[in-house]
Short mmCIF file of C-alpha atoms and ligand atoms in Angstrom, two decimals:
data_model
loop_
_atom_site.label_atom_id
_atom_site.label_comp_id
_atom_site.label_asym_id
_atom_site.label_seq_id
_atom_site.Cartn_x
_atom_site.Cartn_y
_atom_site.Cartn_z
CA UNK A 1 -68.85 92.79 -130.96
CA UNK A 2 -67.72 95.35 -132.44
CA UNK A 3 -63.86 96.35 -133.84
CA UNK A 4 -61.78 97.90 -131.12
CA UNK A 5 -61.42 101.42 -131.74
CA UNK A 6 -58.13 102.91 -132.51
CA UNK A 7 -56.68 104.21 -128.86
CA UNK A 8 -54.53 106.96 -131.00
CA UNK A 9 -58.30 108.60 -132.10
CA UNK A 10 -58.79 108.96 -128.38
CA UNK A 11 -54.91 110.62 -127.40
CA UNK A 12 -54.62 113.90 -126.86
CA UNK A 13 -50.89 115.79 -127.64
CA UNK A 14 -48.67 115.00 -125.38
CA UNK A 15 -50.14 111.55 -123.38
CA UNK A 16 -47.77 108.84 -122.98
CA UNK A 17 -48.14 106.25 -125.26
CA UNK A 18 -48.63 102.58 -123.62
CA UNK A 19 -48.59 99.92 -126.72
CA UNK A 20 -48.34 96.82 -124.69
CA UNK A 21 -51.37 97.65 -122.82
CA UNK A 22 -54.34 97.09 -125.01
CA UNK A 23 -57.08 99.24 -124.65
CA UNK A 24 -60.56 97.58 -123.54
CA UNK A 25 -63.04 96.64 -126.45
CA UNK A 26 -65.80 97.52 -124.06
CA UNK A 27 -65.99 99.80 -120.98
CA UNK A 28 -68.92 99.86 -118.77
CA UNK A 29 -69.21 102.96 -116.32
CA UNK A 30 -71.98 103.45 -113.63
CA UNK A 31 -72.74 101.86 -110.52
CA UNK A 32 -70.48 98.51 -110.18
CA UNK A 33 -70.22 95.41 -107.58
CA UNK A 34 -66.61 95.31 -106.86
CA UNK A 35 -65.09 93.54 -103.85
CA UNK A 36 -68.15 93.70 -101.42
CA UNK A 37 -69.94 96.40 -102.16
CA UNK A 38 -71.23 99.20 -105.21
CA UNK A 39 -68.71 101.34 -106.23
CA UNK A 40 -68.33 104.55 -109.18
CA UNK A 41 -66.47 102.70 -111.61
CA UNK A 42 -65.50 100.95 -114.94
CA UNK A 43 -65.15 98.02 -115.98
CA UNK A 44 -62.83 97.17 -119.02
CA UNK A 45 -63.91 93.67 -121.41
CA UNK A 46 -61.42 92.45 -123.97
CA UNK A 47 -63.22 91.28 -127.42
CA UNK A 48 -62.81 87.64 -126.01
CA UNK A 49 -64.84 88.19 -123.16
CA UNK A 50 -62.80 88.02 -120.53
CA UNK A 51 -62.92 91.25 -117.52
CA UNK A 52 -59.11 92.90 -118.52
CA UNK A 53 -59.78 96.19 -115.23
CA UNK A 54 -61.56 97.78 -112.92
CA UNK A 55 -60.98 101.32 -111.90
CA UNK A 56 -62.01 104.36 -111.15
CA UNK A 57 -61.43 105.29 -115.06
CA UNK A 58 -60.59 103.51 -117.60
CA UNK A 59 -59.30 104.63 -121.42
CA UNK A 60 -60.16 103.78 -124.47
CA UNK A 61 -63.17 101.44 -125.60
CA UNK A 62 -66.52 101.20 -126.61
CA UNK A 63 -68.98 103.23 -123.52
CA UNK A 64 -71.85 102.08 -122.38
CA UNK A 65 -73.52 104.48 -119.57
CA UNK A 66 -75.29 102.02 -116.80
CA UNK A 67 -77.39 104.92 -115.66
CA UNK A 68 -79.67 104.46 -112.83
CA UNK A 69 -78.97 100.38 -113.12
CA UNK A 70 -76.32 98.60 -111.27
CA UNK A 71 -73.72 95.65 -112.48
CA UNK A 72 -73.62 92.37 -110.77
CA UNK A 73 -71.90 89.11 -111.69
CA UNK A 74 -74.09 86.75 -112.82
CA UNK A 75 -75.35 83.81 -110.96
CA UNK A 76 -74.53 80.23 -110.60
CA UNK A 77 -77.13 77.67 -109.94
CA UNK A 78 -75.75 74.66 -107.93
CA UNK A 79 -78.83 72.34 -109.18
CA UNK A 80 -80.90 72.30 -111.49
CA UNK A 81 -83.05 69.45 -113.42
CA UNK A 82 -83.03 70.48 -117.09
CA UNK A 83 -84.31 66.96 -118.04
CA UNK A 84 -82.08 66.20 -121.06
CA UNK A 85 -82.07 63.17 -122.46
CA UNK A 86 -85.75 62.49 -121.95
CA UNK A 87 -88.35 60.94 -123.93
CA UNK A 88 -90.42 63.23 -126.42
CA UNK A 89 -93.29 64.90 -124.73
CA UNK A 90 -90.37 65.37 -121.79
CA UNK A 91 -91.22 68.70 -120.11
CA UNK A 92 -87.70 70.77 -120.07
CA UNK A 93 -84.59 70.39 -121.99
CA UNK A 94 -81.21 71.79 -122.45
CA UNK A 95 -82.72 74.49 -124.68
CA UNK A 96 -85.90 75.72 -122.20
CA UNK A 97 -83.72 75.31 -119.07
CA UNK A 98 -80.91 77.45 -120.27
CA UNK A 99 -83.10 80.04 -122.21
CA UNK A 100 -85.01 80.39 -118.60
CA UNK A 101 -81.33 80.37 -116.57
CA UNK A 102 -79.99 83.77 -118.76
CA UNK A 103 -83.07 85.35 -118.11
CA UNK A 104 -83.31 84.55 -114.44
CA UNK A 105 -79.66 86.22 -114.35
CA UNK A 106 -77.56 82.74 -114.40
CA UNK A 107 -75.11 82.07 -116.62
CA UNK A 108 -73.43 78.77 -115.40
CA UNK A 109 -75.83 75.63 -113.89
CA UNK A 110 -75.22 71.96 -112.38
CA UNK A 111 -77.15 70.07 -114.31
CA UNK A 112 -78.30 66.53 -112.02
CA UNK A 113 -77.78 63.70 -113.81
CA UNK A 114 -81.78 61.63 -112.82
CA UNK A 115 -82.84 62.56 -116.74
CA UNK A 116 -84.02 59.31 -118.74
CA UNK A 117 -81.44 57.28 -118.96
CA UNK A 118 -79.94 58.72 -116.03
CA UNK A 119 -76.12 59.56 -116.45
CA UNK A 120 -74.50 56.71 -115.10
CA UNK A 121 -71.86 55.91 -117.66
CA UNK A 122 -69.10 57.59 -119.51
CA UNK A 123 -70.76 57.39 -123.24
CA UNK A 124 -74.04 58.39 -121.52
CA UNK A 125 -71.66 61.75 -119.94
CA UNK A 126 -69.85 62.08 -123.48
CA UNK A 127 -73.39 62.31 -125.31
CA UNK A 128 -74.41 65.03 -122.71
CA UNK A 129 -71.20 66.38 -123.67
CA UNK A 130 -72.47 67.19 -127.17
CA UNK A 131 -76.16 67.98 -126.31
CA UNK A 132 -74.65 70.81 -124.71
CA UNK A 133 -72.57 71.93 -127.30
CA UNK A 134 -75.74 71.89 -129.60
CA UNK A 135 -78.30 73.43 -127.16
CA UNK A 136 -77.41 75.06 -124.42
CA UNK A 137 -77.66 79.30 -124.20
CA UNK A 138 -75.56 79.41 -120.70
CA UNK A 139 -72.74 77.21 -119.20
CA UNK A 140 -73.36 74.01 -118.28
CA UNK A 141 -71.68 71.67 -115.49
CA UNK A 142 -72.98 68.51 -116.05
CA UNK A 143 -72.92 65.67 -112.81
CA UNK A 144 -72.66 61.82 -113.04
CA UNK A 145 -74.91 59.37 -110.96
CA UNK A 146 -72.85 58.28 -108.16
CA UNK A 147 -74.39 54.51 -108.05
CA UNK A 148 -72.93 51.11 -107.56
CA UNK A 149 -71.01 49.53 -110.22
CA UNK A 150 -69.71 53.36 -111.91
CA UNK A 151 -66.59 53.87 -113.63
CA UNK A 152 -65.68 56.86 -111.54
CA UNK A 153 -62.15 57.12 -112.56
CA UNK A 154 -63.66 56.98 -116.14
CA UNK A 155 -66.78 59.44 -115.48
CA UNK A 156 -64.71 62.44 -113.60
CA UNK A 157 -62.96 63.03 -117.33
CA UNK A 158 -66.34 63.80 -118.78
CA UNK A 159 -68.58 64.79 -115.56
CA UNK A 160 -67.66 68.25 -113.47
CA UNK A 161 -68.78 66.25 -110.09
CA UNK A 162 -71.05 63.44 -109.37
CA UNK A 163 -74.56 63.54 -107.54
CA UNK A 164 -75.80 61.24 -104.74
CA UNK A 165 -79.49 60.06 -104.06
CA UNK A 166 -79.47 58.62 -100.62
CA UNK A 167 -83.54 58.61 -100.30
CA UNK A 168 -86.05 58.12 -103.01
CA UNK A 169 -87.00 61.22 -105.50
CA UNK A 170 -88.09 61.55 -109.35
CA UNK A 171 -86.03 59.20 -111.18
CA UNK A 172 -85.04 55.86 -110.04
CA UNK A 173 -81.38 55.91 -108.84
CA UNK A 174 -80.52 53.48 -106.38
CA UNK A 175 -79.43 54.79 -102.58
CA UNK A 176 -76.51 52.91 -102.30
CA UNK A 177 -76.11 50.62 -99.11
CA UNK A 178 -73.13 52.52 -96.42
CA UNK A 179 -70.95 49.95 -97.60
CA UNK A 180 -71.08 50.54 -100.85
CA UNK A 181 -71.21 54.41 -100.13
CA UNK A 182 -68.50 54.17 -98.57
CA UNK A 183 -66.24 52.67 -100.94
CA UNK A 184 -67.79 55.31 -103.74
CA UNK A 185 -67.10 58.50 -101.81
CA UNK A 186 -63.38 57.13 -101.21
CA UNK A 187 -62.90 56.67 -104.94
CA UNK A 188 -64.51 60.22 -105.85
CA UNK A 189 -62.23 61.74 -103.56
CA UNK A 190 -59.23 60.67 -105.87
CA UNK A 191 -60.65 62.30 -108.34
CA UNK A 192 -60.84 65.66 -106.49
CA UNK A 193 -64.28 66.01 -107.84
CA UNK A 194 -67.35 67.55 -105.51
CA UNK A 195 -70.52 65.05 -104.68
CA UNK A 196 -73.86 66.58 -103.92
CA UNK A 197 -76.22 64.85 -101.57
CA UNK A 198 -79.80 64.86 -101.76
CA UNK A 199 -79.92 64.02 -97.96
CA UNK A 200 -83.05 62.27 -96.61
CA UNK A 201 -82.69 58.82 -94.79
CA UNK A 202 -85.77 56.36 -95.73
CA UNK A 203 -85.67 54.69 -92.47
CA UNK A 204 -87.33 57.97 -90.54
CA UNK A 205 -89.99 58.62 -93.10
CA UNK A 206 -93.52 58.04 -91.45
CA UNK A 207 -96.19 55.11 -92.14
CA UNK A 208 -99.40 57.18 -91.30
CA UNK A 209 -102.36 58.25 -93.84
CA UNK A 210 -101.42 59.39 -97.03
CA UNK A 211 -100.27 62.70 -97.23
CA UNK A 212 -103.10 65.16 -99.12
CA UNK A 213 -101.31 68.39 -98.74
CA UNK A 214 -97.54 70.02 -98.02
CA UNK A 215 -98.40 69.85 -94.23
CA UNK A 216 -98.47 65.96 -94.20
CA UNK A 217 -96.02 65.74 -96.72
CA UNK A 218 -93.69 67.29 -94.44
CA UNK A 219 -94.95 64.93 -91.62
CA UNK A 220 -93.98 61.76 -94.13
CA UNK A 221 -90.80 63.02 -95.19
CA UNK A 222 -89.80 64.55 -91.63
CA UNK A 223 -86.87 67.10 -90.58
CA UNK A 224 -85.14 64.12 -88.32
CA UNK A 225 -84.83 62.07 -92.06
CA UNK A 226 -83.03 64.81 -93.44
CA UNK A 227 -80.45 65.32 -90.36
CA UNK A 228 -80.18 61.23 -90.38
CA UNK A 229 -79.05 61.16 -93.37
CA UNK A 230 -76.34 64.60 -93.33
CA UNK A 231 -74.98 62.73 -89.99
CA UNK A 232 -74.68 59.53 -91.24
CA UNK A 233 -72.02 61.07 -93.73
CA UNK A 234 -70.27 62.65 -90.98
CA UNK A 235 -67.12 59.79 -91.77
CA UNK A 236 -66.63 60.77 -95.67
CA UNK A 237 -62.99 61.14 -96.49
CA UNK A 238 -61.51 64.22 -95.28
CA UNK A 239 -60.44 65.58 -98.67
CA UNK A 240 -64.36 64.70 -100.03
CA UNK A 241 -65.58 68.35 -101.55
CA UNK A 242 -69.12 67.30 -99.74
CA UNK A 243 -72.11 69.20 -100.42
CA UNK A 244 -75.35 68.51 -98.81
CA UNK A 245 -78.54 69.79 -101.49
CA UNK A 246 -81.66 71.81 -100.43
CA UNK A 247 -80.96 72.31 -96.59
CA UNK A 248 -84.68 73.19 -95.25
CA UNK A 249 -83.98 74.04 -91.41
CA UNK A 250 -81.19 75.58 -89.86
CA UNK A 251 -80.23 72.73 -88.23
CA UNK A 252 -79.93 71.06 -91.14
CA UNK A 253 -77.07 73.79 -92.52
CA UNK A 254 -75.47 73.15 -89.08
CA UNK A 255 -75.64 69.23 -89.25
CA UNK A 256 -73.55 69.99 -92.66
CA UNK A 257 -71.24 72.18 -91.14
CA UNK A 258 -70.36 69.53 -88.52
CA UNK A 259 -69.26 66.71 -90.77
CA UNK A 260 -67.45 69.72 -93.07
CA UNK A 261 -69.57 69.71 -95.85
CA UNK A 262 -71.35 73.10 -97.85
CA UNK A 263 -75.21 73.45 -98.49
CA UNK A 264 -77.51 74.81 -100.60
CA UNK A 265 -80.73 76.56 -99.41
CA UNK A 266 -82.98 76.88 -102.06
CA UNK A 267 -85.93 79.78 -102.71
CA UNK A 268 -88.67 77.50 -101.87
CA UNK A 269 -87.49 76.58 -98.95
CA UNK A 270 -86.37 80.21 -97.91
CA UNK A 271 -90.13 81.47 -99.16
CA UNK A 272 -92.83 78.97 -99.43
CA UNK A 273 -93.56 76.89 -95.63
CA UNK A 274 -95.70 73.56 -95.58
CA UNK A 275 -99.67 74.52 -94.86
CA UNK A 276 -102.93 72.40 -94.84
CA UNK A 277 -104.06 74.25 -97.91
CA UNK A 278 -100.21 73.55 -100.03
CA UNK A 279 -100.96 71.44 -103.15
CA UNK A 280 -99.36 69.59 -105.52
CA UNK A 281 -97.80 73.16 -106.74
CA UNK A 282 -95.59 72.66 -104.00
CA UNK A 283 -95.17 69.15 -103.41
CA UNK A 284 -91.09 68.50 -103.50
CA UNK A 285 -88.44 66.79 -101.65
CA UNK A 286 -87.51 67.33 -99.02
CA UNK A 287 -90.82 68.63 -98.09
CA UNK A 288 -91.58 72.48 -97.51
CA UNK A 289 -91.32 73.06 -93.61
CA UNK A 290 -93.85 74.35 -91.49
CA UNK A 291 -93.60 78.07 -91.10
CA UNK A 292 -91.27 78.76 -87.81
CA UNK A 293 -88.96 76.84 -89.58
CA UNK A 294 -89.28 78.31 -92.82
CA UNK A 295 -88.62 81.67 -91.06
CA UNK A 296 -85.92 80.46 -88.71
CA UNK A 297 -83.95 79.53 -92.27
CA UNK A 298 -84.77 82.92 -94.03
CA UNK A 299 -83.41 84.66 -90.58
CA UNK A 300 -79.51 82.49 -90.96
CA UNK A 301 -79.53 83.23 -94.21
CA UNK A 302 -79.69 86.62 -94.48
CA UNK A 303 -77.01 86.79 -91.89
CA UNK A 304 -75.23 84.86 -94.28
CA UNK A 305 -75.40 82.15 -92.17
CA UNK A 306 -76.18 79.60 -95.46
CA UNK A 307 -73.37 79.26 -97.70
CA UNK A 308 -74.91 79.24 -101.23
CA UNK A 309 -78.17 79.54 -102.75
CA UNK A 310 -79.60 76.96 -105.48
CA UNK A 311 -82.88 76.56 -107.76
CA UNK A 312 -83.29 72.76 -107.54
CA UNK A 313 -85.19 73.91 -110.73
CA UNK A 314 -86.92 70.63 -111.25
CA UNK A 315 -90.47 70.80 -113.55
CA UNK A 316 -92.81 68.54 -114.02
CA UNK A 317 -95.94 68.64 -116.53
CA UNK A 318 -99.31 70.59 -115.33
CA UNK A 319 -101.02 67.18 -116.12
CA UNK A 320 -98.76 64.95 -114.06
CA UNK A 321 -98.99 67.76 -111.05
CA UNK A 322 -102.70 67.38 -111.27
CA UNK A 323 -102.90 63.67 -110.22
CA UNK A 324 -104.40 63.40 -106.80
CA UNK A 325 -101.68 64.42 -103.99
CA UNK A 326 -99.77 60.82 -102.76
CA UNK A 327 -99.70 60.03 -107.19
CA UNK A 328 -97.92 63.82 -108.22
CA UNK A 329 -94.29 63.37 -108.96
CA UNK A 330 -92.56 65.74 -106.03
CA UNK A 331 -90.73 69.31 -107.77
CA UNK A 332 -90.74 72.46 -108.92
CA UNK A 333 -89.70 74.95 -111.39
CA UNK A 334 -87.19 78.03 -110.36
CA UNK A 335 -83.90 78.84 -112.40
CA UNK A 336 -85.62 81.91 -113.93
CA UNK A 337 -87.15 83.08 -110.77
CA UNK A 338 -84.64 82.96 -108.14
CA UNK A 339 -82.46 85.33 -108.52
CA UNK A 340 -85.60 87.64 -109.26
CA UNK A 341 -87.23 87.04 -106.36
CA UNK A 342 -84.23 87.32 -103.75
CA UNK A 343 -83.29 90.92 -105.82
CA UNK A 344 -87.22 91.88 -104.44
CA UNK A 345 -85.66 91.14 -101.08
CA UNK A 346 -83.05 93.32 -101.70
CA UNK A 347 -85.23 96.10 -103.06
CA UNK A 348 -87.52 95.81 -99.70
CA UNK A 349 -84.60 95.74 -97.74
CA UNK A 350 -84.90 92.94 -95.80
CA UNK A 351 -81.64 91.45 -97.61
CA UNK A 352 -78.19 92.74 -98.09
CA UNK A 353 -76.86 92.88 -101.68
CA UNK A 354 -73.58 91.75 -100.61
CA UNK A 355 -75.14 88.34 -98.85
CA UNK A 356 -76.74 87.78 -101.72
CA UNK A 357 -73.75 88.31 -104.45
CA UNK A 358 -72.09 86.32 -102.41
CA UNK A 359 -74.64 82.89 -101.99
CA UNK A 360 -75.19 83.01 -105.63
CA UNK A 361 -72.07 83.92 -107.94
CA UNK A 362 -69.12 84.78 -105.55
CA UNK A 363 -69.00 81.34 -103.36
CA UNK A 364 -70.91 78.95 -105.88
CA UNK A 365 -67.85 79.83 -108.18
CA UNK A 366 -64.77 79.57 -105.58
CA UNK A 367 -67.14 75.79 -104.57
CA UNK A 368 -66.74 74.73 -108.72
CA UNK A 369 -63.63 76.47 -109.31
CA UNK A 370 -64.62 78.88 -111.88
CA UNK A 371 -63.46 81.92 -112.80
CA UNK A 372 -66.55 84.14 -112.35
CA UNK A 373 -68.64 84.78 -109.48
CA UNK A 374 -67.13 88.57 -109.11
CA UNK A 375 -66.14 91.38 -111.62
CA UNK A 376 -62.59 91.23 -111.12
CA UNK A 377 -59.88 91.20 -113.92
CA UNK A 378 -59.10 87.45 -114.99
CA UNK A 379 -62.51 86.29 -114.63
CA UNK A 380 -65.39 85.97 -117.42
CA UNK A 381 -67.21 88.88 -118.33
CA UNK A 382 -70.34 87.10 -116.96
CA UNK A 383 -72.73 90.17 -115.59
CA UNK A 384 -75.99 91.35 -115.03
CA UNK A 385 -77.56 94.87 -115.39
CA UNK A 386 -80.01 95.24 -112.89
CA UNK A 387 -82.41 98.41 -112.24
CA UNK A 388 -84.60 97.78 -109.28
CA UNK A 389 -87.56 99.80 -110.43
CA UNK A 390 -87.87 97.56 -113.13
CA UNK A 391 -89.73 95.06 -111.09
CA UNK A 392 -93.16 92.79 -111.96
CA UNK A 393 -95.55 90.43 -110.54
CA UNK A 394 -94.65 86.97 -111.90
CA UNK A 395 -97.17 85.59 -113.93
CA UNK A 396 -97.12 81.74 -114.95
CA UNK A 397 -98.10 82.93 -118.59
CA UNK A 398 -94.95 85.33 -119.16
CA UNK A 399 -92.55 83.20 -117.91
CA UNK A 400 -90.29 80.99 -120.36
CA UNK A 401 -90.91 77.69 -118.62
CA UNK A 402 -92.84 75.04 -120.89
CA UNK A 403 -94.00 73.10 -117.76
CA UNK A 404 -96.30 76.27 -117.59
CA UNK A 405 -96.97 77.03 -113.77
CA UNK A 406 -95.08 78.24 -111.07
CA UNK A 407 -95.28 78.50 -107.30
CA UNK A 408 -94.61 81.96 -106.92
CA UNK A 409 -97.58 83.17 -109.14
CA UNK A 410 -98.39 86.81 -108.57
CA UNK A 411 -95.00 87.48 -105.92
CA UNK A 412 -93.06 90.45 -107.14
CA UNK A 413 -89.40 90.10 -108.66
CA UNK A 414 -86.98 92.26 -109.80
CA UNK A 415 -85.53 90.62 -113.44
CA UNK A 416 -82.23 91.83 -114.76
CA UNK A 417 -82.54 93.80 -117.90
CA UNK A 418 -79.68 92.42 -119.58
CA UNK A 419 -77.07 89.26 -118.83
CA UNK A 420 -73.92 89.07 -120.63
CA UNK A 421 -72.26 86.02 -121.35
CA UNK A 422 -68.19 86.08 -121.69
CA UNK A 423 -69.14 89.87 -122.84
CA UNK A 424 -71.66 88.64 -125.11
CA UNK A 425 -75.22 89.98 -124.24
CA UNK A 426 -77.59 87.06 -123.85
CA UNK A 427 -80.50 89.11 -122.23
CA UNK A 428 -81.56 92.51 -123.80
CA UNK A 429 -83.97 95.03 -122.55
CA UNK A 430 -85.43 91.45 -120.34
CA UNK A 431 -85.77 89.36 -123.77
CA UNK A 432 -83.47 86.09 -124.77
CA UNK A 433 -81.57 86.86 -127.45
CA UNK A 434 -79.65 83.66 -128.74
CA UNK A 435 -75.15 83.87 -127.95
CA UNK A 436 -72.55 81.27 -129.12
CA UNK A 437 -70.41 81.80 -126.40
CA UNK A 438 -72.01 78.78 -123.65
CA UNK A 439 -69.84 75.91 -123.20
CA UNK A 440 -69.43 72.53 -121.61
CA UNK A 441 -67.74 73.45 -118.21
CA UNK A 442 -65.53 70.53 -116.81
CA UNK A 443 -63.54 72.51 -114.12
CA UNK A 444 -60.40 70.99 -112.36
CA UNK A 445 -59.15 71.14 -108.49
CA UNK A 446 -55.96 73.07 -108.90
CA UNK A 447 -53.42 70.12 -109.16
CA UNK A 448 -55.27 67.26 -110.88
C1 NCD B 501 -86.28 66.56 -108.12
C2 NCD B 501 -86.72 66.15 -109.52
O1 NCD B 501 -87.92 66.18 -109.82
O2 NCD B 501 -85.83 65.83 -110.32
N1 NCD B 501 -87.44 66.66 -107.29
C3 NCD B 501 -87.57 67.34 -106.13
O3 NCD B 501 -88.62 67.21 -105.49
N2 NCD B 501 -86.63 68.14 -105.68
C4 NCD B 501 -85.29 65.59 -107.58
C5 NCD B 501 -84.63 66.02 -106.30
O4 NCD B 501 -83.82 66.96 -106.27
O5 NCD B 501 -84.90 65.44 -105.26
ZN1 ZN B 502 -82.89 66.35 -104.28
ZN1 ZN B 503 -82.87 68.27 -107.22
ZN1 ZN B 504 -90.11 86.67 -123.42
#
């Protein structure tokens, strides 16, 4: 970053002279998201990252001329699996999945705590604490296993929120029995901390032939499992922050909003349905749904109907996705392709940019209680510059993940051409260039 330039270069004869007012280090001018919609504008950054105005004009500062691209704020990804700690030979760490979230336009992520050993105990959350500070490129939020027998008192000092398996999915963390959940949710919700859900109830899933492509898979892991398990929730404690993952219907979302609890939707779920010919590729939990219901979800949420939008970035290796269909672990990759994919939308038309500034920076960061999510002054200078001609096919090969395939070969995205962390450009020209500025988020409810 360079010095801030002397504001008495810049005065002409006569101006008033403002001393207590610092002048921005950095003042971007072009297109801008601001409160809803693009405006003409500038945007002031301090030298410690942090948004200081937004205005019609601005004085003072370093310039930099957005041209034909626009400014967003950048993404938040409610869940992601960057598999760190993991054995050697793991497919995804700290490192990979945060190089792959600045590209994709994120700069904060819940991280889910099923890595090997999973996060279930305060030294377990402190060590995280520390791979972070060592590795990661963007912010990271990690979650603690919500299992029988956890300190939760003692986790919620070192965890930003705690995630809940109720239904079996990569990694073996218990479901806990109601009684036990009960007792669980009661003590996170003295901690003012959020719990995600990974809703599906056991008890519904079918008995029949094993499943050989995403069309039985969804018949084994059915729709009714999922709603099951949201309802059976529907007595949490009332001041519970409650957030049901990976909603795949819209009855689903619905089911959440009953019992007064967010959700997720996540890209594959918006863009990929279950079909006879669906392999491995797309093998994940909860299962893709059959098309009507794929496009009954994409219809709710671009009427904004779905309150946030999440990766569930969860890789596996090419070798363990090529085991015949019933043996492949269930997941798939997405933090650097999300918010590409849904800017195509916007390109096409067929999704407002407001709807989706909103499911992916503006609510995510009210939910965690960040400040970021929006260009306003106060917040982090955490923003995208997007130019939607600058779009490509996605291609397995140029894409950062080491897990080396993706779902979405050959769709076309639109990547952001640069990502600024806290002012500090991560992404230049659509290449990773290696900050300082990611930290360890560990966010408090206002009076805790
Ligand atoms: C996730 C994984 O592999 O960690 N898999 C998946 O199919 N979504 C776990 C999960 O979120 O269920
Ligand atoms: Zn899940
Ligand atoms: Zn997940
Ligand atoms: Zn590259």
């Amino acid at each position: 970053m360079p010095a801030r330039p002397r504001g008495s270069t810049r005065r002409r004869e006569g101006e008033h002279v403002y001393p207590s007012k610092p002048e921005p280090a950095t003042v971007y001018e072009g297109r801008l998201f601001h409160r809803g919609r693009l405006v003409e504008a500038e945007m002031g950054v301090d030298d410690d990252g942090k948004i200081v105005a937004v205005a019609k004009q601005l004085r003072g500062g370093r310039r930099i001329h957005l041209g034909e691209s626009i400014l967003l704020p950048s993404s938040i990804d409610l869940h992601v699996h960057f598999r760190d700690p993991g054995p050697p030979g793991e497919v995804e760490d700290l490192a990979s999945g945060t190089v792959q979230a600045a590209l994709g336009g994120i700069g904060a992520v819940v991280d889910m705590p099923n890595t090997i050993p999973p996060l279930t105990t305060v030294e377990r959350l402190e060590e995280k604490g520390d791979r972070i500070a060592s590795r990661a490129w963007v912010d990271v939020l990690p979650y603690a296993a919500l299992i029988p027998g956890v300190d939760v008192p003692g986790l919620a000092r070192v965890a930003a929120g705690f995630k809940l398996f109720m239904g079996p999915t990569t990694g073996d963390l218990v479901t806990p029995a109601d009684e036990e959940r009960r007792a669980l949710l009661e003590s996170v919700a003295r901690t003012g901390l959020p719990v995600h859900v990974h809703a599906e109830d056991a008890a519904l899933f079918g008995h029949g032939h094993p499943p050989q492509d995403t069309d039985t898979w969804d018949q084994a892991r059915p729709m009714s499992s999922e709603l099951s398990a949201i309802r059976s929730l529907r007595d949490h404690p009332r001041s519970l922050r409650l957030h049901i993952c990976h909603a795949t219907s819209p009855e689903a979302v619905v089911a959440a909003r009953e019992i007064g609890a967010s959700t997720e939707a996540t890209p594959h779920h918006l863009l990929l349905a279950a079909s006879q010919f669906g392999n491995t590729q797309q093998k994940v939990n909860p299962p893709l749904r059959p098309e009507r219901v794929r496009q009954a979800l994409w219809e709710e949420f671009q009427k904004g109907r779905v309150p946030m939008l999440a990766s569930d970035h969860a890789p596996h290796a090419l070798a363990r996705k090529s085991l015949p269909f019933p043996d492949a672990p269930s997941g798939l990759p997405g933090v650097e392709v999300m918010l590409p994919l849904l800017l195509e939308q916007v390109r096409r038309g067929s999704l407002e940019l407001a709807t989706l500034v909103q499911v992916s920076a503006r609510r995510p960061a009210l939910f965690l209680g960040v400040p970021r999510g929006s260009l306003a002054p106060g917040n982090e200078a955490d923003f995208l510059v997007v130019d939607f001609r600058a779009r490509r096919k996605i291609e397995a090969r140029s894409l950062h993940a080491p897990c080396g395939w993706t779902p979405y070969e050959g769709r076309e995205a639109v990547f952001p051409q640069e990502h600024y962390l806290r002012g500090e450009r991560i992404v230049e020209g659509g290449e990773f260039v290696p900050g300082r500025r990611a930290r360890r988020l560990l966010p408090r409810p206002p009076g805790t």
